[in-house]
Amino acid sequence: MTLIHGAMWCAVLLACVGVILWAYMNVRARRITSLLGAFRCWSRPDYHAGWTAGIGVYGVEELSWYRLVGMSFKLVYSIPRRGMEVSAPISHTADGAMVEVRLAYGEHRYEVAVERLTYNGLVSWVESGPPRRP
């Protein structure tokens, strides 16, 4: 009888920990998406890697990217606005609603997948930056 009660308490404890973790990640994702200039996107470091869901955030001088699912509020990468190059969109869906975009800054390369309207916003954000010095 004691073994059954011990297993039941263990299951209850695991369920409670799972609910707490789920709630934390939900609050974390909501806090990041509530930032001004936040948008949903997926990212991968290269052609061979898988896509990771995330949240991009337009800043004044940089584009930041956070993982959607994670424990940390730490950003994964950021790209300065000045000097950022944005490729033409590559459509992978029949209706063109989602596009793949290659972002480059110096030696750094990033691939992101966004909705078509988000791509338009990204290009506008990059082009509306302060003028570059010669």
Coordinates of C-alpha atoms in Angstrom, one line a residue:
M1 CA 0.0 0.0 0.0
T2 CA 2.9 2.4 0.8
L3 CA 4.4 1.8 -2.7
I4 CA 1.2 2.8 -4.3
H5 CA 0.9 6.0 -2.2
G6 CA 4.5 6.9 -3.0
A7 CA 4.0 6.4 -6.7
M8 CA 0.8 8.5 -6.6
W9 CA 2.6 11.4 -4.8
C10 CA 5.4 11.2 -7.3
A11 CA 2.9 11.5 -10.2
V12 CA 1.2 14.4 -8.5
L13 CA 4.5 16.1 -7.9
L14 CA 5.5 15.6 -11.5
A15 CA 2.2 17.0 -12.7
C16 CA 2.6 20.0 -10.5
V17 CA 6.1 20.7 -11.8
G18 CA 4.8 20.3 -15.4
V19 CA 2.0 22.8 -14.8
I20 CA 4.4 25.3 -13.2
L21 CA 6.9 25.0 -16.1
W22 CA 4.1 25.3 -18.7
A23 CA 2.8 28.4 -16.9
Y24 CA 6.3 29.9 -16.7
M25 CA 7.0 29.4 -20.5
N26 CA 3.5 30.8 -21.3
V27 CA 4.2 34.0 -19.2
R28 CA 7.7 34.2 -20.8
A29 CA 6.3 34.0 -24.3
R30 CA 3.6 36.5 -23.6
R31 CA 6.1 39.0 -22.1
I32 CA 8.4 38.7 -25.2
T33 CA 5.5 39.0 -27.6
S34 CA 4.2 42.1 -25.8
L35 CA 7.4 44.0 -26.6
L36 CA 6.8 46.8 -29.1
G37 CA 7.8 45.6 -32.6
A38 CA 7.5 41.9 -31.8
F39 CA 6.5 39.4 -34.6
R40 CA 6.4 35.7 -35.0
C41 CA 9.1 34.0 -37.1
W42 CA 11.1 30.9 -37.4
S43 CA 14.9 30.8 -37.7
R44 CA 17.7 28.4 -38.5
P45 CA 21.4 28.9 -38.6
D46 CA 22.0 27.3 -42.0
Y47 CA 20.4 25.3 -44.9
H48 CA 20.8 22.0 -43.2
A49 CA 19.4 22.8 -39.7
G50 CA 15.8 22.6 -38.7
W51 CA 13.6 25.6 -38.1
T52 CA 13.1 26.9 -34.5
A53 CA 10.0 28.9 -33.6
G54 CA 10.7 32.3 -32.2
I55 CA 9.9 35.9 -31.8
G56 CA 11.7 38.7 -33.6
V57 CA 11.7 42.2 -32.1
Y58 CA 12.5 45.4 -34.0
G59 CA 14.6 47.6 -31.9
V60 CA 15.8 51.1 -32.7
E61 CA 19.2 49.9 -34.0
E62 CA 19.0 46.1 -34.1
L63 CA 16.7 43.2 -34.8
S64 CA 16.6 40.7 -31.9
W65 CA 15.5 37.1 -32.0
Y66 CA 14.2 35.0 -29.1
R67 CA 13.2 31.3 -28.9
L68 CA 9.5 30.8 -28.5
V69 CA 9.9 27.9 -26.2
G70 CA 12.6 28.2 -23.6
M71 CA 13.4 29.0 -20.0
S72 CA 15.6 32.1 -20.4
F73 CA 14.6 35.6 -21.4
K74 CA 18.0 35.9 -23.0
L75 CA 18.0 36.7 -26.7
V76 CA 19.6 34.2 -29.1
Y77 CA 21.0 36.7 -31.6
S78 CA 20.7 40.3 -32.7
I79 CA 21.6 41.9 -36.0
P80 CA 22.5 45.6 -36.3
R81 CA 20.1 47.6 -38.5
R82 CA 23.0 49.4 -40.3
G83 CA 24.7 47.1 -42.7
M84 CA 22.0 44.5 -42.6
E85 CA 21.2 42.9 -46.0
V86 CA 17.8 41.3 -46.7
S87 CA 17.4 38.9 -49.5
A88 CA 14.4 38.7 -51.8
P89 CA 11.6 36.5 -50.4
I90 CA 11.6 32.8 -51.3
S91 CA 8.1 31.4 -51.2
H92 CA 7.7 27.8 -50.1
T93 CA 3.9 27.8 -49.9
A94 CA 1.4 27.7 -52.8
D95 CA -0.3 30.9 -51.7
G96 CA 2.9 32.7 -50.9
A97 CA 1.8 33.5 -47.3
M98 CA 5.1 32.3 -45.8
V99 CA 8.4 33.3 -47.2
E100 CA 12.0 32.5 -46.3
V101 CA 14.4 35.4 -46.1
R102 CA 18.2 35.4 -45.7
L103 CA 19.6 38.1 -43.5
A104 CA 23.3 39.0 -43.6
Y105 CA 25.5 41.3 -41.6
G106 CA 29.2 41.1 -42.4
E107 CA 30.3 37.5 -42.0
H108 CA 27.1 36.5 -40.1
R109 CA 24.2 34.8 -42.0
Y110 CA 20.7 34.0 -40.7
E111 CA 17.7 32.4 -42.3
V112 CA 14.2 33.4 -41.1
A113 CA 10.7 32.4 -42.2
V114 CA 8.0 35.0 -41.8
E115 CA 4.6 35.9 -43.1
R116 CA 4.6 37.9 -46.4
L117 CA 3.4 41.1 -44.6
T118 CA 6.1 40.7 -42.0
Y119 CA 8.7 40.5 -44.8
N120 CA 7.4 43.8 -46.1
G121 CA 7.6 45.3 -42.6
L122 CA 11.2 44.0 -42.2
V123 CA 12.3 45.6 -45.5
S124 CA 10.6 48.9 -44.6
W125 CA 12.3 48.8 -41.1
V126 CA 15.8 48.3 -42.6
E127 CA 15.3 50.9 -45.3
S128 CA 13.9 53.5 -42.9
G129 CA 17.0 53.5 -40.7
P130 CA 19.2 56.5 -40.4
P131 CA 21.4 57.2 -43.4
R132 CA 24.8 55.5 -43.5
R133 CA 27.9 57.5 -43.3
P134 CA 30.2 57.2 -46.4

